[in-house]
Amino acid sequence: MKVETLSRKRLRWLAALLALIVLAGASWLGHSHALARSFQELSLRGQNTLNLAESTIQGQLERFERLPELLADQRAIRSLLLAPRDPDLIMAANTYLRDVATLLGASDAYVMYRDGVTLAASNFDQPLSFVGGNFAFRPYFSDAMSGGRGRFYALGTTSNKRGYYFGAAIDVAGQRLGVMVIKIDVDDLERAWASEDLRIIVTDPEDIIFLSNRPDWLFHAFGALTPDRLARSQQTRRYANATLGEIDFQTRSDRAGFQLLSGHGRDAVASEYLVVQSWMPQADWTVQVLLPTRAARLQAAVFVALALLAAGSLALSGLILWQRRRQLALRLQMEKAAKDDLERRVIARTAELRDANAALQGEVAERRATEAQLRKTQTELVQAGKLAALGQMSAALSHEFNQPLGAARNYAENAQLLLAQDRRDEADEALARIVSMIDRLSRISHHLRNFARKPNQQLRNVVLADAVHEAQELLGWRLRKAGVMLDVDLGAPGLQVVAGPVRLQQVLVNLLSNAIDAVEGHDDRQLELRACADAGRVRVTLRDHGPGVPEALQPRIFDPFFSTKEVGKGLGLGLSISYNILRDFGGTLSVRNHPQGGAEFTLDLQAVAPQAEAAE
Ligand code: ADP
């Protein structure tokens, strides 16, 4: 893990370095390109200036090109050369030349004899007259003498002014007697080139500057003035007595082929010029336009800086965009992870729930089985309880049956006697009593059969008064035997409850039996059975005037086999069974002690709705 982070870090550094190298390379290329373009523009501008300068020079020279030959053919000149010492001829030539020079706008016009001595000149009347001067050393003279024409640029040895000399041989009668010379002023040329930023220079074959729109470089040469260069200039006395200087500049070509001229060291860039030049063959001059490169370099640098800035902002935007995308991707990834996790948890939870559900279903089934078992047991218990009650009742019941049976027997014997005595009316009366007693016995036996029967588990609508009446009938003998008064008031007649008729009757028998037990032997042996309907419920209360149920025992009396009665008298099942029967009816059974003494049991039962009753 750590190694991976390390190598990743190193990779990042490497990428950054590579990007830096690429950036540097691109900047360098961009700069070269921009510089080449700037130089191109500069060079174009220089070329225009150069063309202009060149054509100006060209025009000036061409104006005077043919004039010396023309003048050489003039009679005044030719005559003079035939008689070079004739003062009249000299004077005539002088005047002629002065007029011509003035007319043509030439600086000077003069005639040299074949030995180089000036015979006549346009400036004959000037303080620095050429007349008498020997200029045989000048190439324009020697060239004209040998080849018919000569051209030369020089600083005048007499006038000390820069001039261009046009020489033409004067041939008279087949003989070369001298040279006609016209000198023109070059100062005017320079004046036309006035410019602040660029330099226009004209150099001679020795690279010495003799024309310049700025005077500081005049008579200076680029590079060292070696002795042979100096000797060649000395020979022709081109620069007369002027001192020549050196300019410590170097020419070089840049990558794009532009020629650059610059000083050394720190000044190299500040003093750098782009050179545009052209050679003029007829004069053997080189016209050069020097344009400062500083602005062009600045332009290129600004271009690169702007490009870098643009690239930087582009990269920054890219970076921001990339980072945003990365963050988004990260968020999506996190969300996906969270979703996956949630899904996993949901699946796990679902599986758990499914298991729990299966377990629950198992439990429910188990509980159902237990409940069914319980119900069965309970039913059996109820039955057992009833049978037990029947067992208890059997002794008393035999008495109950014996008494009417004995009475019926007596009445039957009486009836026999009365019939024998033909006392029919009395005999009928005795027989009616027998029938009534038999009815009573069959009713009791009917109730007992009902009571002993296994109850139907279904619930139905039961008329409360019927159930009470049957219970009363079943226990009539006990009530009578114990001298207990049962006061029944069921309120509205025909009150119905949701119950099982046998089971409800069993509950009432249980409660009444307990109440009779409670009041037996007491002074106040009154029982009160009441019923009232309210809000869909029917409340039945049975109050006795016995000792009541001690508070501490109240929660326990509904437990099975709880009894305070002596062995043989109570099983402790009556209330427990009754409680469960009431619960099966959707009702409750509760006990409290009446404020005026005695216990009060309350049955809370579901009332039958009036329409249900109508449907019955
Ligand atoms: P058993 O009557 O066989 O004892 P029960 O379940 O019917 O069983 O009654 C449980 C106990 O509740 C009785 O033993 C008695 O102590 C008490 N009990 C029931 N009814 C009354 C009553 N009306 N007054 C006082 N105590 C009662």
mmCIF file of N, CA and C in Angstrom, residues 448-568:
data_model
loop_
_atom_site.group_PDB
_atom_site.id
_atom_site.type_symbol
_atom_site.label_atom_id
_atom_site.label_comp_id
_atom_site.label_asym_id
_atom_site.label_seq_id
_atom_site.Cartn_x
_atom_site.Cartn_y
_atom_site.Cartn_z
ATOM 1 N N LEU A 448 -81.323 -31.215 34.093
ATOM 2 C CA LEU A 448 -80.101 -31.959 34.452
ATOM 3 C C LEU A 448 -79.437 -32.522 33.203
ATOM 4 N N ARG A 449 -80.256 -33.004 32.267
ATOM 5 C CA ARG A 449 -79.709 -33.568 31.037
ATOM 6 C C ARG A 449 -78.962 -32.466 30.253
ATOM 7 N N ASN A 450 -79.656 -31.335 30.210
ATOM 8 C CA ASN A 450 -79.018 -30.195 29.521
ATOM 9 C C ASN A 450 -77.687 -29.827 30.155
ATOM 10 N N PHE A 451 -77.730 -29.770 31.484
ATOM 11 C CA PHE A 451 -76.559 -29.349 32.251
ATOM 12 C C PHE A 451 -75.393 -30.298 32.049
ATOM 13 N N ALA A 452 -75.732 -31.598 31.978
ATOM 14 C CA ALA A 452 -74.675 -32.605 31.868
ATOM 15 C C ALA A 452 -74.134 -32.717 30.451
ATOM 16 N N ARG A 453 -74.954 -32.202 29.493
ATOM 17 C CA ARG A 453 -74.551 -32.347 28.097
ATOM 18 C C ARG A 453 -73.274 -31.561 27.815
ATOM 19 N N LYS A 454 -72.454 -32.095 26.861
ATOM 20 C CA LYS A 454 -71.256 -31.328 26.458
ATOM 21 C C LYS A 454 -71.729 -30.114 25.697
ATOM 22 N N PRO A 455 -71.305 -28.949 26.100
ATOM 23 C CA PRO A 455 -71.872 -27.762 25.462
ATOM 24 C C PRO A 455 -71.414 -27.597 24.013
ATOM 25 N N ASN A 456 -72.278 -26.943 23.267
ATOM 26 C CA ASN A 456 -71.920 -26.566 21.903
ATOM 27 C C ASN A 456 -70.967 -25.378 21.998
ATOM 28 N N GLN A 457 -69.876 -25.425 21.232
ATOM 29 C CA GLN A 457 -68.883 -24.353 21.330
ATOM 30 C C GLN A 457 -69.359 -23.070 20.652
ATOM 31 N N GLN A 458 -70.355 -23.194 19.772
ATOM 32 C CA GLN A 458 -70.851 -22.021 19.045
ATOM 33 C C GLN A 458 -71.532 -21.046 20.003
ATOM 34 N N LEU A 459 -71.441 -19.778 19.731
ATOM 35 C CA LEU A 459 -72.138 -18.763 20.519
ATOM 36 C C LEU A 459 -73.415 -18.398 19.788
ATOM 37 N N ARG A 460 -74.410 -18.039 20.515
ATOM 38 C CA ARG A 460 -75.637 -17.559 19.875
ATOM 39 C C ARG A 460 -76.357 -16.601 20.825
ATOM 40 N N ASN A 461 -77.462 -16.174 20.392
ATOM 41 C CA ASN A 461 -78.200 -15.215 21.222
ATOM 42 C C ASN A 461 -79.011 -15.994 22.261
ATOM 43 N N VAL A 462 -78.802 -15.584 23.507
ATOM 44 C CA VAL A 462 -79.478 -16.303 24.587
ATOM 45 C C VAL A 462 -80.339 -15.306 25.361
ATOM 46 N N VAL A 463 -81.571 -15.686 25.608
ATOM 47 C CA VAL A 463 -82.443 -14.827 26.427
ATOM 48 C C VAL A 463 -82.000 -15.008 27.878
ATOM 49 N N LEU A 464 -81.551 -13.890 28.456
ATOM 50 C CA LEU A 464 -80.964 -13.942 29.797
ATOM 51 C C LEU A 464 -81.954 -14.531 30.820
ATOM 52 N N ALA A 465 -83.212 -14.127 30.687
ATOM 53 C CA ALA A 465 -84.227 -14.572 31.658
ATOM 54 C C ALA A 465 -84.381 -16.097 31.668
ATOM 55 N N ASP A 466 -84.237 -16.716 30.424
ATOM 56 C CA ASP A 466 -84.353 -18.174 30.339
ATOM 57 C C ASP A 466 -83.252 -18.862 31.119
ATOM 58 N N ALA A 467 -82.023 -18.353 30.894
ATOM 59 C CA ALA A 467 -80.862 -18.955 31.567
ATOM 60 C C ALA A 467 -81.025 -18.836 33.080
ATOM 61 N N VAL A 468 -81.456 -17.648 33.537
ATOM 62 C CA VAL A 468 -81.626 -17.413 34.978
ATOM 63 C C VAL A 468 -82.700 -18.358 35.533
ATOM 64 N N HIS A 469 -83.772 -18.459 34.750
ATOM 65 C CA HIS A 469 -84.887 -19.272 35.211
ATOM 66 C C HIS A 469 -84.471 -20.735 35.365
ATOM 67 N N GLU A 470 -83.705 -21.239 34.359
ATOM 68 C CA GLU A 470 -83.280 -22.641 34.424
ATOM 69 C C GLU A 470 -82.338 -22.881 35.593
ATOM 70 N N ALA A 471 -81.452 -21.946 35.830
ATOM 71 C CA ALA A 471 -80.521 -22.083 36.958
ATOM 72 C C ALA A 471 -81.310 -22.091 38.269
ATOM 73 N N GLN A 472 -82.299 -21.226 38.312
ATOM 74 C CA GLN A 472 -83.142 -21.119 39.507
ATOM 75 C C GLN A 472 -83.850 -22.452 39.766
ATOM 76 N N GLU A 473 -84.336 -23.027 38.672
ATOM 77 C CA GLU A 473 -85.034 -24.311 38.783
ATOM 78 C C GLU A 473 -84.098 -25.386 39.306
ATOM 79 N N LEU A 474 -82.835 -25.380 38.724
ATOM 80 C CA LEU A 474 -81.853 -26.397 39.132
ATOM 81 C C LEU A 474 -81.511 -26.285 40.609
ATOM 82 N N LEU A 475 -81.471 -25.058 41.097
ATOM 83 C CA LEU A 475 -81.028 -24.850 42.470
ATOM 84 C C LEU A 475 -82.192 -24.600 43.437
ATOM 85 N N GLY A 476 -83.405 -24.721 42.918
ATOM 86 C CA GLY A 476 -84.577 -24.423 43.744
ATOM 87 C C GLY A 476 -84.529 -25.173 45.067
ATOM 88 N N TRP A 477 -84.187 -26.430 45.000
ATOM 89 C CA TRP A 477 -84.157 -27.255 46.221
ATOM 90 C C TRP A 477 -83.153 -26.724 47.225
ATOM 91 N N ARG A 478 -82.014 -26.241 46.698
ATOM 92 C CA ARG A 478 -80.977 -25.736 47.621
ATOM 93 C C ARG A 478 -81.433 -24.440 48.274
ATOM 94 N N LEU A 479 -82.030 -23.588 47.461
ATOM 95 C CA LEU A 479 -82.496 -22.299 47.980
ATOM 96 C C LEU A 479 -83.514 -22.541 49.093
ATOM 97 N N ARG A 480 -84.373 -23.464 48.789
ATOM 98 C CA ARG A 480 -85.422 -23.754 49.764
ATOM 99 C C ARG A 480 -84.829 -24.369 51.017
ATOM 100 N N LYS A 481 -83.889 -25.305 50.750
ATOM 101 C CA LYS A 481 -83.296 -26.019 51.897
ATOM 102 C C LYS A 481 -82.553 -25.067 52.823
ATOM 103 N N ALA A 482 -81.822 -24.121 52.235
ATOM 104 C CA ALA A 482 -81.025 -23.202 53.054
ATOM 105 C C ALA A 482 -81.828 -21.988 53.481
ATOM 106 N N GLY A 483 -83.074 -21.905 53.010
ATOM 107 C CA GLY A 483 -83.918 -20.760 53.365
ATOM 108 C C GLY A 483 -83.384 -19.467 52.801
ATOM 109 N N VAL A 484 -82.898 -19.537 51.569
ATOM 110 C CA VAL A 484 -82.303 -18.345 50.947
ATOM 111 C C VAL A 484 -83.329 -17.713 50.033
ATOM 112 N N MET A 485 -83.406 -16.389 50.102
ATOM 113 C CA MET A 485 -84.334 -15.639 49.264
ATOM 114 C C MET A 485 -83.563 -15.083 48.064
ATOM 115 N N LEU A 486 -83.963 -15.516 46.859
ATOM 116 C CA LEU A 486 -83.302 -14.970 45.669
ATOM 117 C C LEU A 486 -84.215 -13.937 45.037
ATOM 118 N N ASP A 487 -83.739 -12.713 45.027
ATOM 119 C CA ASP A 487 -84.530 -11.629 44.455
ATOM 120 C C ASP A 487 -83.975 -11.311 43.066
ATOM 121 N N VAL A 488 -84.837 -11.610 42.032
ATOM 122 C CA VAL A 488 -84.368 -11.406 40.651
ATOM 123 C C VAL A 488 -85.059 -10.201 40.035
ATOM 124 N N ASP A 489 -84.211 -9.299 39.459
ATOM 125 C CA ASP A 489 -84.779 -8.178 38.696
ATOM 126 C C ASP A 489 -83.892 -7.961 37.468
ATOM 127 N N LEU A 490 -84.434 -8.419 36.299
ATOM 128 C CA LEU A 490 -83.585 -8.363 35.098
ATOM 129 C C LEU A 490 -83.855 -7.130 34.251
ATOM 130 N N GLY A 491 -84.525 -6.141 34.803
ATOM 131 C CA GLY A 491 -84.755 -4.889 34.054
ATOM 132 C C GLY A 491 -85.672 -5.127 32.889
ATOM 133 N N ALA A 492 -85.280 -4.570 31.722
ATOM 134 C CA ALA A 492 -86.112 -4.688 30.518
ATOM 135 C C ALA A 492 -86.317 -6.139 30.168
ATOM 136 N N PRO A 493 -87.581 -6.534 29.848
ATOM 137 C CA PRO A 493 -87.815 -7.937 29.515
ATOM 138 C C PRO A 493 -87.222 -8.308 28.158
ATOM 139 N N GLY A 494 -86.863 -9.596 28.052
ATOM 140 C CA GLY A 494 -86.333 -10.098 26.761
ATOM 141 C C GLY A 494 -84.909 -9.695 26.467
ATOM 142 N N LEU A 495 -84.154 -9.330 27.520
ATOM 143 C CA LEU A 495 -82.743 -8.959 27.346
ATOM 144 C C LEU A 495 -81.963 -10.159 26.822
ATOM 145 N N GLN A 496 -81.188 -9.951 25.722
ATOM 146 C CA GLN A 496 -80.441 -11.077 25.143
ATOM 147 C C GLN A 496 -78.955 -10.793 25.169
ATOM 148 N N VAL A 497 -78.221 -11.876 25.337
ATOM 149 C CA VAL A 497 -76.751 -11.728 25.335
ATOM 150 C C VAL A 497 -76.154 -12.757 24.392
ATOM 151 N N VAL A 498 -74.872 -12.453 23.959
ATOM 152 C CA VAL A 498 -74.160 -13.406 23.104
ATOM 153 C C VAL A 498 -73.500 -14.415 24.024
ATOM 154 N N ALA A 499 -73.906 -15.698 23.944
ATOM 155 C CA ALA A 499 -73.368 -16.712 24.865
ATOM 156 C C ALA A 499 -73.742 -18.101 24.371
ATOM 157 N N GLY A 500 -73.311 -19.111 25.135
ATOM 158 C CA GLY A 500 -73.760 -20.480 24.911
ATOM 159 C C GLY A 500 -74.784 -20.732 26.026
ATOM 160 N N PRO A 501 -76.032 -21.179 25.751
ATOM 161 C CA PRO A 501 -77.066 -21.251 26.789
ATOM 162 C C PRO A 501 -76.686 -22.164 27.953
ATOM 163 N N VAL A 502 -76.079 -23.310 27.648
ATOM 164 C CA VAL A 502 -75.732 -24.252 28.712
ATOM 165 C C VAL A 502 -74.631 -23.691 29.580
ATOM 166 N N ARG A 503 -73.623 -23.082 28.886
ATOM 167 C CA ARG A 503 -72.469 -22.583 29.640
ATOM 168 C C ARG A 503 -72.871 -21.394 30.507
ATOM 169 N N LEU A 504 -73.762 -20.523 29.957
ATOM 170 C CA LEU A 504 -74.206 -19.377 30.758
ATOM 171 C C LEU A 504 -74.956 -19.876 31.989
ATOM 172 N N GLN A 505 -75.764 -20.868 31.757
ATOM 173 C CA GLN A 505 -76.537 -21.460 32.863
ATOM 174 C C GLN A 505 -75.591 -22.052 33.907
ATOM 175 N N GLN A 506 -74.491 -22.682 33.385
ATOM 176 C CA GLN A 506 -73.509 -23.280 34.297
ATOM 177 C C GLN A 506 -72.857 -22.210 35.153
ATOM 178 N N VAL A 507 -72.527 -21.057 34.527
ATOM 179 C CA VAL A 507 -71.911 -19.960 35.279
ATOM 180 C C VAL A 507 -72.865 -19.493 36.373
ATOM 181 N N LEU A 508 -74.134 -19.289 35.976
ATOM 182 C CA LEU A 508 -75.111 -18.800 36.957
ATOM 183 C C LEU A 508 -75.280 -19.798 38.104
ATOM 184 N N VAL A 509 -75.300 -21.093 37.779
ATOM 185 C CA VAL A 509 -75.427 -22.131 38.821
ATOM 186 C C VAL A 509 -74.243 -22.053 39.780
ATOM 187 N N ASN A 510 -73.024 -21.920 39.199
ATOM 188 C CA ASN A 510 -71.811 -21.815 40.031
ATOM 189 C C ASN A 510 -71.895 -20.642 40.987
ATOM 190 N N LEU A 511 -72.247 -19.464 40.415
ATOM 191 C CA LEU A 511 -72.265 -18.255 41.242
ATOM 192 C C LEU A 511 -73.344 -18.356 42.326
ATOM 193 N N LEU A 512 -74.521 -18.854 41.913
ATOM 194 C CA LEU A 512 -75.613 -18.969 42.888
ATOM 195 C C LEU A 512 -75.254 -19.967 43.995
ATOM 196 N N SER A 513 -74.597 -21.102 43.596
ATOM 197 C CA SER A 513 -74.198 -22.104 44.599
ATOM 198 C C SER A 513 -73.263 -21.489 45.619
ATOM 199 N N ASN A 514 -72.229 -20.729 45.070
ATOM 200 C CA ASN A 514 -71.277 -20.078 45.979
ATOM 201 C C ASN A 514 -71.983 -19.105 46.917
ATOM 202 N N ALA A 515 -72.945 -18.331 46.352
ATOM 203 C CA ALA A 515 -73.654 -17.334 47.156
ATOM 204 C C ALA A 515 -74.464 -18.022 48.260
ATOM 205 N N ILE A 516 -75.108 -19.139 47.881
ATOM 206 C CA ILE A 516 -75.901 -19.869 48.889
ATOM 207 C C ILE A 516 -74.968 -20.359 49.996
ATOM 208 N N ASP A 517 -73.772 -20.903 49.537
ATOM 209 C CA ASP A 517 -72.768 -21.340 50.524
ATOM 210 C C ASP A 517 -72.407 -20.198 51.464
ATOM 211 N N ALA A 518 -72.245 -18.981 50.877
ATOM 212 C CA ALA A 518 -71.754 -17.835 51.656
ATOM 213 C C ALA A 518 -72.783 -17.372 52.695
ATOM 214 N N VAL A 519 -74.086 -17.462 52.351
ATOM 215 C CA VAL A 519 -75.081 -16.921 53.291
ATOM 216 C C VAL A 519 -75.688 -17.983 54.192
ATOM 217 N N GLU A 520 -75.375 -19.248 53.865
ATOM 218 C CA GLU A 520 -75.956 -20.348 54.637
ATOM 219 C C GLU A 520 -75.592 -20.159 56.105
ATOM 220 N N GLY A 521 -76.578 -20.222 56.959
ATOM 221 C CA GLY A 521 -76.336 -20.099 58.396
ATOM 222 C C GLY A 521 -76.301 -18.655 58.867
ATOM 223 N N HIS A 522 -76.331 -17.691 57.922
ATOM 224 C CA HIS A 522 -76.332 -16.273 58.319
ATOM 225 C C HIS A 522 -77.757 -15.793 58.532
ATOM 226 N N ASP A 523 -77.838 -14.601 59.187
ATOM 227 C CA ASP A 523 -79.188 -14.076 59.421
ATOM 228 C C ASP A 523 -79.802 -13.550 58.124
ATOM 229 N N ASP A 524 -78.981 -12.787 57.466
ATOM 230 C CA ASP A 524 -79.480 -12.188 56.212
ATOM 231 C C ASP A 524 -79.107 -13.092 55.056
ATOM 232 N N ARG A 525 -80.153 -13.882 54.617
ATOM 233 C CA ARG A 525 -79.834 -14.847 53.563
ATOM 234 C C ARG A 525 -80.487 -14.422 52.243
ATOM 235 N N GLN A 526 -80.380 -13.139 51.975
ATOM 236 C CA GLN A 526 -80.970 -12.608 50.747
ATOM 237 C C GLN A 526 -79.909 -12.498 49.655
ATOM 238 N N LEU A 527 -80.328 -12.921 48.466
ATOM 239 C CA LEU A 527 -79.451 -12.728 47.296
ATOM 240 C C LEU A 527 -80.173 -11.827 46.319
ATOM 241 N N GLU A 528 -79.377 -10.962 45.639
ATOM 242 C CA GLU A 528 -79.999 -10.087 44.636
ATOM 243 C C GLU A 528 -79.320 -10.283 43.290
ATOM 244 N N LEU A 529 -80.180 -10.659 42.311
ATOM 245 C CA LEU A 529 -79.657 -10.827 40.955
ATOM 246 C C LEU A 529 -80.236 -9.706 40.098
ATOM 247 N N ARG A 530 -79.328 -8.880 39.504
ATOM 248 C CA ARG A 530 -79.785 -7.721 38.728
ATOM 249 C C ARG A 530 -79.116 -7.737 37.346
ATOM 250 N N ALA A 531 -79.812 -7.118 36.386
ATOM 251 C CA ALA A 531 -79.216 -6.987 35.050
ATOM 252 C C ALA A 531 -79.544 -5.618 34.491
ATOM 253 N N CYS A 532 -78.628 -5.075 33.784
ATOM 254 C CA CYS A 532 -78.900 -3.811 33.084
ATOM 255 C C CYS A 532 -78.082 -3.745 31.803
ATOM 256 N N ALA A 533 -78.680 -3.085 30.778
ATOM 257 C CA ALA A 533 -77.994 -2.985 29.468
ATOM 258 C C ALA A 533 -77.472 -1.565 29.307
ATOM 259 N N ASP A 534 -76.279 -1.461 28.782
ATOM 260 C CA ASP A 534 -75.694 -0.130 28.563
ATOM 261 C C ASP A 534 -74.596 -0.190 27.503
ATOM 262 N N ALA A 535 -74.737 0.615 26.470
ATOM 263 C CA ALA A 535 -73.721 0.768 25.403
ATOM 264 C C ALA A 535 -73.273 -0.565 24.830
ATOM 265 N N GLY A 536 -74.231 -1.383 24.459
ATOM 266 C CA GLY A 536 -73.887 -2.635 23.774
ATOM 267 C C GLY A 536 -73.444 -3.729 24.720
ATOM 268 N N ARG A 537 -73.480 -3.472 26.051
ATOM 269 C CA ARG A 537 -73.077 -4.490 27.012
ATOM 270 C C ARG A 537 -74.234 -4.758 27.963
ATOM 271 N N VAL A 538 -74.187 -5.963 28.516
ATOM 272 C CA VAL A 538 -75.186 -6.280 29.542
ATOM 273 C C VAL A 538 -74.420 -6.677 30.799
ATOM 274 N N ARG A 539 -74.738 -5.980 31.888
ATOM 275 C CA ARG A 539 -74.051 -6.288 33.143
ATOM 276 C C ARG A 539 -75.043 -7.016 34.065
ATOM 277 N N VAL A 540 -74.580 -8.214 34.520
ATOM 278 C CA VAL A 540 -75.421 -8.993 35.443
ATOM 279 C C VAL A 540 -74.660 -9.068 36.762
ATOM 280 N N THR A 541 -75.314 -8.648 37.875
ATOM 281 C CA THR A 541 -74.630 -8.707 39.171
ATOM 282 C C THR A 541 -75.398 -9.624 40.112
ATOM 283 N N LEU A 542 -74.593 -10.350 40.914
ATOM 284 C CA LEU A 542 -75.205 -11.200 41.944
ATOM 285 C C LEU A 542 -74.566 -10.810 43.258
ATOM 286 N N ARG A 543 -75.392 -10.257 44.093
ATOM 287 C CA ARG A 543 -74.884 -9.809 45.393
ATOM 288 C C ARG A 543 -75.479 -10.668 46.498
ATOM 289 N N ASP A 544 -74.578 -11.052 47.471
ATOM 290 C CA ASP A 544 -75.091 -11.774 48.640
ATOM 291 C C ASP A 544 -74.823 -10.942 49.874
ATOM 292 N N HIS A 545 -75.284 -11.389 50.972
ATOM 293 C CA HIS A 545 -75.071 -10.647 52.220
ATOM 294 C C HIS A 545 -74.199 -11.455 53.160
ATOM 295 N N GLY A 546 -73.307 -12.236 52.542
ATOM 296 C CA GLY A 546 -72.401 -13.080 53.321
ATOM 297 C C GLY A 546 -71.179 -12.308 53.805
ATOM 298 N N PRO A 547 -70.110 -13.022 54.100
ATOM 299 C CA PRO A 547 -68.922 -12.338 54.649
ATOM 300 C C PRO A 547 -68.085 -11.618 53.587
ATOM 301 N N GLY A 548 -68.376 -11.854 52.299
ATOM 302 C CA GLY A 548 -67.557 -11.226 51.227
ATOM 303 C C GLY A 548 -66.253 -11.977 51.016
ATOM 304 N N VAL A 549 -65.477 -11.509 50.021
ATOM 305 C CA VAL A 549 -64.189 -12.170 49.712
ATOM 306 C C VAL A 549 -63.066 -11.287 50.245
ATOM 307 N N PRO A 550 -62.239 -11.814 51.160
ATOM 308 C CA PRO A 550 -61.138 -10.973 51.666
ATOM 309 C C PRO A 550 -60.322 -10.396 50.499
ATOM 310 N N GLU A 551 -59.901 -9.089 50.643
ATOM 311 C CA GLU A 551 -59.162 -8.377 49.577
ATOM 312 C C GLU A 551 -57.974 -9.191 49.074
ATOM 313 N N ALA A 552 -57.250 -9.800 50.007
ATOM 314 C CA ALA A 552 -56.017 -10.521 49.665
ATOM 315 C C ALA A 552 -56.306 -11.726 48.788
ATOM 316 N N LEU A 553 -57.542 -12.263 48.928
ATOM 317 C CA LEU A 553 -57.857 -13.471 48.160
ATOM 318 C C LEU A 553 -58.459 -13.164 46.806
ATOM 319 N N GLN A 554 -58.940 -11.921 46.657
ATOM 320 C CA GLN A 554 -59.679 -11.589 45.429
ATOM 321 C C GLN A 554 -58.946 -11.951 44.133
ATOM 322 N N PRO A 555 -57.634 -11.658 44.048
ATOM 323 C CA PRO A 555 -56.968 -12.012 42.789
ATOM 324 C C PRO A 555 -56.846 -13.508 42.581
ATOM 325 N N ARG A 556 -56.991 -14.310 43.618
ATOM 326 C CA ARG A 556 -56.707 -15.734 43.500
ATOM 327 C C ARG A 556 -57.941 -16.617 43.332
ATOM 328 N N ILE A 557 -59.131 -16.071 43.661
ATOM 329 C CA ILE A 557 -60.302 -16.960 43.694
ATOM 330 C C ILE A 557 -60.659 -17.512 42.325
ATOM 331 N N PHE A 558 -60.127 -16.820 41.227
ATOM 332 C CA PHE A 558 -60.437 -17.334 39.887
ATOM 333 C C PHE A 558 -59.416 -18.375 39.426
ATOM 334 N N ASP A 559 -58.414 -18.625 40.255
ATOM 335 C CA ASP A 559 -57.423 -19.648 39.900
ATOM 336 C C ASP A 559 -58.050 -21.027 40.049
ATOM 337 N N PRO A 560 -57.652 -21.973 39.187
ATOM 338 C CA PRO A 560 -58.208 -23.317 39.329
ATOM 339 C C PRO A 560 -57.768 -23.958 40.650
ATOM 340 N N PHE A 561 -58.617 -24.706 41.217
ATOM 341 C CA PHE A 561 -58.369 -25.459 42.460
ATOM 342 C C PHE A 561 -58.117 -24.571 43.659
ATOM 343 N N PHE A 562 -58.546 -23.292 43.563
ATOM 344 C CA PHE A 562 -58.472 -22.445 44.759
ATOM 345 C C PHE A 562 -59.822 -22.524 45.478
ATOM 346 N N SER A 563 -59.726 -22.997 46.711
ATOM 347 C CA SER A 563 -60.975 -23.113 47.475
ATOM 348 C C SER A 563 -60.695 -22.912 48.955
ATOM 349 N N THR A 564 -61.626 -22.276 49.630
ATOM 350 C CA THR A 564 -61.465 -22.103 51.083
ATOM 351 C C THR A 564 -62.418 -23.063 51.814
ATOM 352 N N LYS A 565 -63.098 -23.846 50.985
ATOM 353 C CA LYS A 565 -64.101 -24.729 51.601
ATOM 354 C C LYS A 565 -63.471 -26.040 52.053
ATOM 355 N N GLU A 566 -64.147 -26.642 53.016
ATOM 356 C CA GLU A 566 -63.564 -27.876 53.576
ATOM 357 C C GLU A 566 -63.575 -28.992 52.541
ATOM 358 N N VAL A 567 -62.669 -29.954 52.726
ATOM 359 C CA VAL A 567 -62.505 -31.031 51.759
ATOM 360 C C VAL A 567 -63.821 -31.747 51.564
ATOM 361 N N GLY A 568 -64.130 -31.986 50.301
ATOM 362 C CA GLY A 568 -65.376 -32.669 49.999
ATOM 363 C C GLY A 568 -66.463 -31.695 49.640
#
